[in-house]
Short mmCIF file of C-alpha atoms and ligand atoms in Angstrom, two decimals:
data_model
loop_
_atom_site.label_atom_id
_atom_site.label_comp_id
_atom_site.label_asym_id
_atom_site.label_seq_id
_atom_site.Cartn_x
_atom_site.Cartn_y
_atom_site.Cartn_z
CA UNK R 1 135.85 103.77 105.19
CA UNK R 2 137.22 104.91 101.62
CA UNK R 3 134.24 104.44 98.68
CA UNK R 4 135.42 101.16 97.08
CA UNK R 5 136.82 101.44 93.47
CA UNK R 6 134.34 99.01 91.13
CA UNK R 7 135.75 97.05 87.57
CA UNK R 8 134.52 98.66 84.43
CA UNK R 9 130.66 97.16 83.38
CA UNK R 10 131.74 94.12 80.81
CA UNK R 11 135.40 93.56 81.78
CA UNK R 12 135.23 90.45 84.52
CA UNK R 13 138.01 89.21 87.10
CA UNK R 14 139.23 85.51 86.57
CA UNK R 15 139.17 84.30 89.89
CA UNK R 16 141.00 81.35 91.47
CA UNK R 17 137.59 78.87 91.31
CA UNK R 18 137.63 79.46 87.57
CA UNK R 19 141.13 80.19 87.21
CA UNK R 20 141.81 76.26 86.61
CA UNK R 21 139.29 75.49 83.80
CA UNK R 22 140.57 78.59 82.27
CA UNK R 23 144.42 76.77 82.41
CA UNK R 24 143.18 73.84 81.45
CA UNK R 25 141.40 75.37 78.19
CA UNK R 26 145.17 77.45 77.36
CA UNK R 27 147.19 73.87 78.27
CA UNK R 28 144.65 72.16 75.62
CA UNK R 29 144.70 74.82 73.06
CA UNK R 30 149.28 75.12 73.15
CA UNK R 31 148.86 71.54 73.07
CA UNK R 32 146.45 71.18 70.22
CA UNK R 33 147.90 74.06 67.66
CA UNK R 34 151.01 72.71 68.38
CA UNK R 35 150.17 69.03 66.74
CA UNK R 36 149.33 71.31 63.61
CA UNK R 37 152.45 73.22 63.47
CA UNK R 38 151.31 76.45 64.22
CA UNK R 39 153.72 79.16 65.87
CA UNK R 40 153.13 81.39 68.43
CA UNK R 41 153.00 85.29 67.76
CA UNK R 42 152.31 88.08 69.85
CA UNK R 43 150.89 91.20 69.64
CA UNK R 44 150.49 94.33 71.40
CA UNK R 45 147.20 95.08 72.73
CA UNK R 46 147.29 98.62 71.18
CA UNK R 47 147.55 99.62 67.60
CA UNK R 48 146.78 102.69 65.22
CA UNK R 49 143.30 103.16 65.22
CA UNK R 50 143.87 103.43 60.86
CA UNK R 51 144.70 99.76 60.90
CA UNK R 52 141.31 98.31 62.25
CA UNK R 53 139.70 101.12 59.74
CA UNK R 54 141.43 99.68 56.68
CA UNK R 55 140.64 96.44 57.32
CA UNK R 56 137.63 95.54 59.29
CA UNK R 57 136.16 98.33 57.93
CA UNK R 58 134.60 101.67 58.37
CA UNK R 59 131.33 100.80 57.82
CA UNK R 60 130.94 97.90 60.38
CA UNK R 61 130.00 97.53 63.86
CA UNK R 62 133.16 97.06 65.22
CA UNK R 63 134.57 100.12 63.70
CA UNK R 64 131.49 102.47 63.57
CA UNK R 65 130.29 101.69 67.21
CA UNK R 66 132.51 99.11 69.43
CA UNK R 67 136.14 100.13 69.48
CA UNK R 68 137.89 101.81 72.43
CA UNK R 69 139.89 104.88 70.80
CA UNK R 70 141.14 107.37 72.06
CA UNK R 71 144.10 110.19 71.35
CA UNK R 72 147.60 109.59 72.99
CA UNK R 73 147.57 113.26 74.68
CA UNK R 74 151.81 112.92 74.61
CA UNK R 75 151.86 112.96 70.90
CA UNK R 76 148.22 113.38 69.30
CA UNK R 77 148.08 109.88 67.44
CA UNK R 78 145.08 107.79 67.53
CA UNK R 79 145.21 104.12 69.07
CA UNK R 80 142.37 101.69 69.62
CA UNK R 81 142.71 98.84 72.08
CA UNK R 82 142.37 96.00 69.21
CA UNK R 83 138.82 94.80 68.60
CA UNK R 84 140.36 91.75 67.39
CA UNK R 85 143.59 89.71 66.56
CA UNK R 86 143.95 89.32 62.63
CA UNK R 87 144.72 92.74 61.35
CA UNK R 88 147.25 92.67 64.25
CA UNK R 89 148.80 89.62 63.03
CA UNK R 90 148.81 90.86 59.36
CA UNK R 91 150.07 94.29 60.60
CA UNK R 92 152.96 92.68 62.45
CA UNK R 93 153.48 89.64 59.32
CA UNK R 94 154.46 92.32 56.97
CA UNK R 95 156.32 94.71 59.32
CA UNK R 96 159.00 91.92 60.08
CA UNK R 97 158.56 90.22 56.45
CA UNK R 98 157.51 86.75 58.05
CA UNK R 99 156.35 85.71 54.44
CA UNK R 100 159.21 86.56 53.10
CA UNK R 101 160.37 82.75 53.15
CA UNK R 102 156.97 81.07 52.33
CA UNK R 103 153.60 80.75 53.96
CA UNK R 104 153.05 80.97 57.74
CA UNK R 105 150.48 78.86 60.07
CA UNK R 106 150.42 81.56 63.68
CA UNK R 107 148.53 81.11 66.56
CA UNK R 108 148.27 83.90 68.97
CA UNK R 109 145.72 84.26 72.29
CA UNK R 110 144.04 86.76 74.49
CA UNK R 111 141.98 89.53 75.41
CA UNK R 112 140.00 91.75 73.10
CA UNK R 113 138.28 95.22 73.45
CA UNK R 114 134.90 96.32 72.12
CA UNK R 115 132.13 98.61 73.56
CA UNK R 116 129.07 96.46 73.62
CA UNK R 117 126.19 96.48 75.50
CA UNK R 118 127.65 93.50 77.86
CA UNK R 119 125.20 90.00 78.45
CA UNK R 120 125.84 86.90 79.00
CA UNK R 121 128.63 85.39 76.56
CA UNK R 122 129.22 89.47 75.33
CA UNK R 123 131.47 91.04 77.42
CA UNK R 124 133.67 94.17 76.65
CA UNK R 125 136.80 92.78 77.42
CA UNK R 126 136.90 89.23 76.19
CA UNK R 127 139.31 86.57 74.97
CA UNK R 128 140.21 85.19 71.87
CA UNK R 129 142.29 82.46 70.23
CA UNK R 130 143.33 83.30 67.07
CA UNK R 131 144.45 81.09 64.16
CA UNK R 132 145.68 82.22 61.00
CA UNK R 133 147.77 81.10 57.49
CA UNK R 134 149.29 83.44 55.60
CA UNK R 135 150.20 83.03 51.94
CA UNK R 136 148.29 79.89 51.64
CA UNK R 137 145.42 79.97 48.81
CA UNK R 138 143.32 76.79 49.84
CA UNK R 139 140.59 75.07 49.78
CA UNK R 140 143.20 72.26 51.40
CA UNK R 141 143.85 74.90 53.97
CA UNK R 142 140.18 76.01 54.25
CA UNK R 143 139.40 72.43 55.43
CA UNK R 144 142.92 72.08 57.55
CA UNK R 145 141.14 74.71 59.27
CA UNK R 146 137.69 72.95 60.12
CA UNK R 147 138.82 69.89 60.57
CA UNK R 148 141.34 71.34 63.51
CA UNK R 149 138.12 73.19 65.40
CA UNK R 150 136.22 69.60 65.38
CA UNK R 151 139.36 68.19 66.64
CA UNK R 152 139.33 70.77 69.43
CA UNK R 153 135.87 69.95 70.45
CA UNK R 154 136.51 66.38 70.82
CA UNK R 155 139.38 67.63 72.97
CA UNK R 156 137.18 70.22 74.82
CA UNK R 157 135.04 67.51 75.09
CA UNK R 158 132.11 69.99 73.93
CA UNK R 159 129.11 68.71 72.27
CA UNK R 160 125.94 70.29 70.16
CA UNK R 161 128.31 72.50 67.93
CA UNK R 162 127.24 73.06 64.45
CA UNK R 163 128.74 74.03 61.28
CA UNK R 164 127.73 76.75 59.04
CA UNK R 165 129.26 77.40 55.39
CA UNK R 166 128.95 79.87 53.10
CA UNK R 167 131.04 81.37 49.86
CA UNK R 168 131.58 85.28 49.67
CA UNK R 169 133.28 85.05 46.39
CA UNK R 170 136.04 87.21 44.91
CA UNK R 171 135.99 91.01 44.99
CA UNK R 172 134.68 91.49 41.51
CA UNK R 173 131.65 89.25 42.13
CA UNK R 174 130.95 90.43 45.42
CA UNK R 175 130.97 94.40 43.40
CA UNK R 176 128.61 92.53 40.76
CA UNK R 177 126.25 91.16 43.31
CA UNK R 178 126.05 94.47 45.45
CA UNK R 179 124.64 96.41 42.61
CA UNK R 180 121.91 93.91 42.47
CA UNK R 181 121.62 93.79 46.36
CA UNK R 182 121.17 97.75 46.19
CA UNK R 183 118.25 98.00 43.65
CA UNK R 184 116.63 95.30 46.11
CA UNK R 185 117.02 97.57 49.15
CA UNK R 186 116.37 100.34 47.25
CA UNK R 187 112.83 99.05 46.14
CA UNK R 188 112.45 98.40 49.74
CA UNK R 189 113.51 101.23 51.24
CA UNK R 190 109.91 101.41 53.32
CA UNK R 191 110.02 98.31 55.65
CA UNK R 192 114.22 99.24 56.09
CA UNK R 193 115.34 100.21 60.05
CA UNK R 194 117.72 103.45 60.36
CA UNK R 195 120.77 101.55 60.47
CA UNK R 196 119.97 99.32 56.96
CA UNK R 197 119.17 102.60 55.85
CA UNK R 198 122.47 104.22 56.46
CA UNK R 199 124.32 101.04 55.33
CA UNK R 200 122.51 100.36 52.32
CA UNK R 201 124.91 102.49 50.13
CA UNK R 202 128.00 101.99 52.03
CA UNK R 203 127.76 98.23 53.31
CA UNK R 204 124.32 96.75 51.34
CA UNK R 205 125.80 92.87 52.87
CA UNK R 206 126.08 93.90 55.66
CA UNK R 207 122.29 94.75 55.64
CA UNK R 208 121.52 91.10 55.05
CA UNK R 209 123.14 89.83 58.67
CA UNK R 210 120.64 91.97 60.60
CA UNK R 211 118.68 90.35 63.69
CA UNK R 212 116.22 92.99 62.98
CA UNK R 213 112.74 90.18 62.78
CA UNK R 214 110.89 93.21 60.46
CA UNK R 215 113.52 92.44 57.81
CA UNK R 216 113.36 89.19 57.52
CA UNK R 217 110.92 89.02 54.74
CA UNK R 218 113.08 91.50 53.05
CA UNK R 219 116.23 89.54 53.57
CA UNK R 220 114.80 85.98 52.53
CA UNK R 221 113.85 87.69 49.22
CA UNK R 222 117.06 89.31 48.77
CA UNK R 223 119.29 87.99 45.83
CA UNK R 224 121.86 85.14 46.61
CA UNK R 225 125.50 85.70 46.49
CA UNK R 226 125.69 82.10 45.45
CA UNK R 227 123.98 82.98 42.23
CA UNK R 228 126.49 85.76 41.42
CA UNK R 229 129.40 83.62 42.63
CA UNK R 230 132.55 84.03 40.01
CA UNK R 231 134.05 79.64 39.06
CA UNK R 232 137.04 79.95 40.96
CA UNK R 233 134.89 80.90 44.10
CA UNK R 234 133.07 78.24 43.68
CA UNK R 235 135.24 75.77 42.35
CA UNK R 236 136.81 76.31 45.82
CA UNK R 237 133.88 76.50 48.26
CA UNK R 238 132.74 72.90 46.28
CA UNK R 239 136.13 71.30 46.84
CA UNK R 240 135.97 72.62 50.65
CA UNK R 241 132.64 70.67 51.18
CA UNK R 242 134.56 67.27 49.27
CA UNK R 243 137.07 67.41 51.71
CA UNK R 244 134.55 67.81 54.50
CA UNK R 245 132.33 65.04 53.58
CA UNK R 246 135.44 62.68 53.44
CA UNK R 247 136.27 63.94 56.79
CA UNK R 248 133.68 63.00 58.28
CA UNK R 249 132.38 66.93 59.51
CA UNK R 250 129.00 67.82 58.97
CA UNK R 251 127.77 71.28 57.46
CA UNK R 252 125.37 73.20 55.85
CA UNK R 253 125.66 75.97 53.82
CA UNK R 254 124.38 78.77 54.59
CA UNK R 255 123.49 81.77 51.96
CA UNK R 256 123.03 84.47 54.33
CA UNK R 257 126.32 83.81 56.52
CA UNK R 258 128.20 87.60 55.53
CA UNK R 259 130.39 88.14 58.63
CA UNK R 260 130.86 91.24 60.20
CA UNK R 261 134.09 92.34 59.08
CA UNK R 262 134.80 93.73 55.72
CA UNK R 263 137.88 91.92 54.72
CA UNK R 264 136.52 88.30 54.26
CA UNK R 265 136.15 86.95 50.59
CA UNK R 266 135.74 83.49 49.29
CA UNK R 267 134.85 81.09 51.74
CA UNK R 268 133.22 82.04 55.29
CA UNK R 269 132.42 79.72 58.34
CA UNK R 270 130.40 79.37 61.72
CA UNK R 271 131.12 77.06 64.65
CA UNK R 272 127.65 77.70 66.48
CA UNK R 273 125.81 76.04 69.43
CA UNK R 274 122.12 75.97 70.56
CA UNK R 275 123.26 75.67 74.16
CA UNK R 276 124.05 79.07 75.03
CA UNK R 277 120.88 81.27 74.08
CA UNK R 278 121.55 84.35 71.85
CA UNK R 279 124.89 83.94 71.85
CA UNK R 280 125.32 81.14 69.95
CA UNK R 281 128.50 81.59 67.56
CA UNK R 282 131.76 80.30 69.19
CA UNK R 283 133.79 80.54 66.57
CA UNK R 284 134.45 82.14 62.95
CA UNK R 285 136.47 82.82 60.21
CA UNK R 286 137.28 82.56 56.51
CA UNK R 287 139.25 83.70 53.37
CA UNK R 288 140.69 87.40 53.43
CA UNK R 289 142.53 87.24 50.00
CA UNK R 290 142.54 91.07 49.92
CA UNK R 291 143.77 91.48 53.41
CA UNK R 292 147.50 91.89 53.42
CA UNK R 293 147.78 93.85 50.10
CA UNK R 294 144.77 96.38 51.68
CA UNK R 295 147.11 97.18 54.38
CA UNK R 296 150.59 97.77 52.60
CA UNK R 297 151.74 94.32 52.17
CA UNK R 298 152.33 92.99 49.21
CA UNK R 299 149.39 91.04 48.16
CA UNK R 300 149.10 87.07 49.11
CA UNK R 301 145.74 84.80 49.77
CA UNK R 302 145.14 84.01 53.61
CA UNK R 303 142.62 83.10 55.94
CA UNK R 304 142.01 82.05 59.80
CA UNK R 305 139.56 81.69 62.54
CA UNK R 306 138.90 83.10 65.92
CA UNK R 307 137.06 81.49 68.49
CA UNK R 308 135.38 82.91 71.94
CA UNK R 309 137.17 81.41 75.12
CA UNK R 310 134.19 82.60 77.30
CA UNK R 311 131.59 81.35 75.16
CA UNK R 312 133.69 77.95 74.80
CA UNK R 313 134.30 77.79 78.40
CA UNK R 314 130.55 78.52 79.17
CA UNK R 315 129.92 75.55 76.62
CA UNK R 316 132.50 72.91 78.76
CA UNK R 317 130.76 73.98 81.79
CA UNK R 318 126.99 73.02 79.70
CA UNK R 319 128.10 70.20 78.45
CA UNK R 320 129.54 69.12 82.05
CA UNK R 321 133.15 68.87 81.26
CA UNK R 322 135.18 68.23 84.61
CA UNK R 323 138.03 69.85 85.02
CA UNK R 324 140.49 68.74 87.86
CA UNK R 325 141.49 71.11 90.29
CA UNK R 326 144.82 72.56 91.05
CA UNK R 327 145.34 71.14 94.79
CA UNK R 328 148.81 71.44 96.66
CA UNK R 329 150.34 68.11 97.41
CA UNK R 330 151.07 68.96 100.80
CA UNK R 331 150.27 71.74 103.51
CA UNK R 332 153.08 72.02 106.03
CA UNK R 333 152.06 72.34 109.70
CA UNK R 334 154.52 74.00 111.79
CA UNK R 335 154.64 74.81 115.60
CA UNK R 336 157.24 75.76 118.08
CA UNK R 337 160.43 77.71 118.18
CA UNK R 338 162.57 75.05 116.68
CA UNK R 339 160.28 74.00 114.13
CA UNK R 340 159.63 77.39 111.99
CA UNK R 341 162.72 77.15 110.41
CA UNK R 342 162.94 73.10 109.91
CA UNK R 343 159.32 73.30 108.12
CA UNK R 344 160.86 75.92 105.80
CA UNK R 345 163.48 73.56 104.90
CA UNK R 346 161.34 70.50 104.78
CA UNK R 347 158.84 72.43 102.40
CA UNK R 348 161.58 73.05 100.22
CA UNK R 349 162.51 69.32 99.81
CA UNK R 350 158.91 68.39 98.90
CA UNK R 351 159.25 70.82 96.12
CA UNK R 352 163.13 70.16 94.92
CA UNK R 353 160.98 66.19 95.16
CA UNK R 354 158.93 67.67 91.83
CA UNK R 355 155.59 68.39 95.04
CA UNK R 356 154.15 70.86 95.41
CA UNK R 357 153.95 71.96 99.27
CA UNK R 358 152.17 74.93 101.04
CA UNK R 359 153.83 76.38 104.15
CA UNK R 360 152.02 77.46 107.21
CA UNK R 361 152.29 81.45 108.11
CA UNK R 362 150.96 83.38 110.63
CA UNK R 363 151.26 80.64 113.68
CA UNK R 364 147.59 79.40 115.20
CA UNK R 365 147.15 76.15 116.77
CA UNK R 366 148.14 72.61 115.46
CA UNK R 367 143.73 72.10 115.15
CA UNK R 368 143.11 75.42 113.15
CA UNK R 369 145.99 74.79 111.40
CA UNK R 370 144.65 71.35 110.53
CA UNK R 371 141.57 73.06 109.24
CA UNK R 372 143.42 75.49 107.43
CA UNK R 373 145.12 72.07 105.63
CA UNK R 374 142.03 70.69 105.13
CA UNK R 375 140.32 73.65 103.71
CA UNK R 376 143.47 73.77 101.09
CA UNK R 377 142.86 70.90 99.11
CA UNK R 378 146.03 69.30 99.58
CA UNK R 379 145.89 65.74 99.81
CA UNK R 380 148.84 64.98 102.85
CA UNK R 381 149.23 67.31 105.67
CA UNK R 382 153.27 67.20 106.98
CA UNK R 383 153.27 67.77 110.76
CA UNK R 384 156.12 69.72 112.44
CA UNK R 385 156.04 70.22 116.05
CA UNK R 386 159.44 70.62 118.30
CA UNK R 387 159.86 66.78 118.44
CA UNK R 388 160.21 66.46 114.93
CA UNK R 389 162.51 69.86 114.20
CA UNK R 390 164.56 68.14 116.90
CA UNK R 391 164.97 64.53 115.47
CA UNK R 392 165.29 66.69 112.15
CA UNK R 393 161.81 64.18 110.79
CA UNK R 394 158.39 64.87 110.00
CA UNK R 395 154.91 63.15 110.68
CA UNK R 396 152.63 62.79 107.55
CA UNK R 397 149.14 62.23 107.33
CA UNK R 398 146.66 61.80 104.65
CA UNK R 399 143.72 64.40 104.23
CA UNK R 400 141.99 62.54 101.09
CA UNK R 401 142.64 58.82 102.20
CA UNK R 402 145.30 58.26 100.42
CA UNK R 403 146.92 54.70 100.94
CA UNK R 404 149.27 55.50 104.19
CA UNK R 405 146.90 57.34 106.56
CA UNK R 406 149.27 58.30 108.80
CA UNK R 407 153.59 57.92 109.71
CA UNK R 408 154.86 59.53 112.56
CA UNK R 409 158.48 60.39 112.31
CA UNK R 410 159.65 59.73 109.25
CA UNK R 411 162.60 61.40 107.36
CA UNK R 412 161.51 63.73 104.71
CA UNK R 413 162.91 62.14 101.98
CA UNK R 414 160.38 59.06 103.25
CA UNK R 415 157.57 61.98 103.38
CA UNK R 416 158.29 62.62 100.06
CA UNK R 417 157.99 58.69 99.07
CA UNK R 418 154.43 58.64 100.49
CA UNK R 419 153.24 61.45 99.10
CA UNK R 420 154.20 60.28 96.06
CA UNK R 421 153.10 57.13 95.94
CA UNK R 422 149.73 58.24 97.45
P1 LIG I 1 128.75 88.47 67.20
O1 LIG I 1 127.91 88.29 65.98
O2 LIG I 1 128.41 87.50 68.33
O3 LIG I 1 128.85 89.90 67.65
P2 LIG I 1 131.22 88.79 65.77
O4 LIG I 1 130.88 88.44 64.38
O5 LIG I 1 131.28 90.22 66.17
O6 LIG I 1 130.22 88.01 66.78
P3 LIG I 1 133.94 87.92 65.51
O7 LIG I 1 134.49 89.26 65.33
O8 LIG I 1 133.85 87.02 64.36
O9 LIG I 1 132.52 88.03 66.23
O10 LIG I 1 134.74 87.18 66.69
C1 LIG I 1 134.93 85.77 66.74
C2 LIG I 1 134.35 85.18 67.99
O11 LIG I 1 134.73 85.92 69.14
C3 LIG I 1 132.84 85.20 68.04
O12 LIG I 1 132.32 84.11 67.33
C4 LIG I 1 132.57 85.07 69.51
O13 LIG I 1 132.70 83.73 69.93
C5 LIG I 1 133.69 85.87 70.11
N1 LIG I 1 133.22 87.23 70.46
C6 LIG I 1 133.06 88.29 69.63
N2 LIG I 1 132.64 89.38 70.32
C7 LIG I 1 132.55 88.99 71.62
C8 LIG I 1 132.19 89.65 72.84
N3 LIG I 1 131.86 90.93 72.84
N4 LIG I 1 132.20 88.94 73.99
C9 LIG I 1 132.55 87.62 74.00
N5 LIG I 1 132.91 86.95 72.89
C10 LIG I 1 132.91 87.62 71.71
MG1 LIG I 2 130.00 91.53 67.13
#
């Protein structure tokens, strides 16, 4: 027998016993950014490797370590599979001048590339939805923003999620507060690992979101962005947390929340959950002010979110979220000469009836057939033997006690009564 060919480590199959809660989660999501007028965009799944570096950022994980890149041998340009969805979004907002007539709420889903070492909740493909609004300045938007995730949840039905805030503050303060954040590193340059080392120079905030436990000492002694924070920064991040208190959506702010992509500013946020070990965060986003102008565009304030769907799924499944199973109204039974081609027609009419109806193949007795329906999920089995292809009828019976248990004979326009009303 031929060696079988394996997936790659970190990129998992959706199969059909998932496959449902994973509709459910997409119908739920369309459903929800639609009741907060957010359009749809879409985005190849490759770009120019030069985008991701000028805006996540060279010195990051994602750029220095995680992406898939490699050289298109047919004309020598790099491409990346996209680590993520926003500089996509941005890349493609200015390219077909979507701000031109005024700010723009999109939405856009699905699967992301990076080259981690995979566990549980880290995968190297995973999924994403993406939410983002471009041209809009906030802090009304900031909070639009939070308050739609808790509405999700309720939807989602997900419980235990958490809320972390913090303020990055503009460009010039964030230059203002890295010179400080050097010297500290600097004077403890002997307890620092190899990569806070290397980043101390090129990315010092970055240094402070190490899980590194030797540097926590360091990092808790590090100075505070807050305390370098320029007014309208935190004019902003104070009328965020207003708007959140009146909501109704509890927070706290936390100092050492940096992200791990360079082009946030202003305000940053956490969805995060206790329930899933070490890979707690679910969701995140912020300001990126600086984003659109840093890539060609001409320069407008934005932010957005993106949330895990594997870590959000994982969370439905903790919190015990049922989610109903796609099951075929009816399984069509068929045997005998005369009845093959009657239970094709007769499966059609359950369907042009708005059913949904699975046809028999491959012959087998009327019992292993009968298991066959059973095994299917489908809550009426219709029964076709020569009898009925003659009279031009069908026989129903339930499989899931539904109200009629059983009708022999009956037209199937009257099948398609029962089923329906069972
Ligand atoms: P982490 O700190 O967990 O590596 P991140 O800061 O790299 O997360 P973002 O780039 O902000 O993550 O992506 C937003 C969300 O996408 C994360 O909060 C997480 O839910 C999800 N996510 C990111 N990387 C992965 C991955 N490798 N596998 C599964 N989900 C992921
Ligand atoms: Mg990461």
């Amino acid at each position: 027998m031929a060696k079988t060919v394996q997936g790659i480590r970190g990129m998992n199959d959706v199969l059909p016993s998932e496959a449902h809660r994973w509709a459910y989660f997409e119908r739920t999501v369309q459903d929800w950014v639609r009741s907060y007028g957010y359009q749809a965009i879409r985005m190849p799944i490759l770009e120019r490797t030069e985008l991701f570096v000028r805006s996540i950022g060279e010195v990051t994980d994602i750029v220095e370590k995680e992406m898939y890149t490699f050289t298109d041998e047919l004309n020598g340009e790099q491409l990346t599979l996209r680590p993520e969805g926003t500089a996509s979004c941005v890349r493609a907002a200015i390219e077909h001048n979507l701000l031109y007539p005024g700010p723009q709420r999109l939405w856009y889903w699905g699967p992301m590339f990076r080259h981690e070492r995979p566990q549980k909740g880290r995968y190297r493909q995973f999924h994403q939805v993406g939410i983002e609004a471009l041209g809009f300045a906030g802090p009304d938007i900031d909070a639009e923003h939070i308050v739609m995730c808790a509405r999700l949840w309720r939807r989602l039905g997900l419980q235990d999620l958490r809320l972390e805030l913090n303020s990055l503050g503009s460009a010039e303060a964030r230059a203002r507060h890295r010179t400080k954040l050097v010297a500290h590193l600097e004077k403890h340059v002997a307890v620092l690992d190899d990569d806070a080392r290397r980043r101390m120079h090129t990315n010092p905030l970055r240094v402070l979101d190490s899980k590194n436990p030797a540097l926590q000492d360091m990092i808790a002694a590090a100075p505070r962005l807050a305390d370098d924070l320029d007014e309208a920064s935190a004019e902003a991040f104070s009328a965020l947390q207003a708007s959140l208190r009146a909501a109704g959506i509890a927070f706290s702010v936390n100092p050492r929340l940096v992200r791990g992509l360079d082009y946030y500013n202003g305000t940053v946020f956490e969805w995060i959950t206790d329930r899933l070990g070490a890979q707690g965060t679910v969701c995140a986003g912020g300001r990126y002010d600086g984003l659109i102008g840093q890539i060609g565009g001409k320069p407008a304030p934005a932010c957005g979110f993106a949330m895990g769907v594997e870590r959000l799924l994982a969370l439905m499944a903790e919190c015990g979220v049922a989610v109903p199973e796609d099951q075929p109204d009816a399984y069509v039974l068929r045997q005998g000469e005369a009845a093959l081609p009657w239970a094709e027609l007769v499966a059609e009419t359950l369907r042009d009836a708005g059913l949904s109806a699975v046809l028999h193949c491959g012959g087998g007795s009327f019992k292993s057939q009968m298991r066959k329906a059973d095994a299917s999920g489908a809550r009426y089995a219709v029964i076709i033997g020569d009898d009925e292809a003659l009279s031009r009828m069908v026989s129903v019976k339930a499989l899931r006690g539904g109200t009629q248990q059983a009708q022999a004979r009956v037209s199937p326009q009257a099948a398609c009564e029962i089923i329906k009303s069972g």
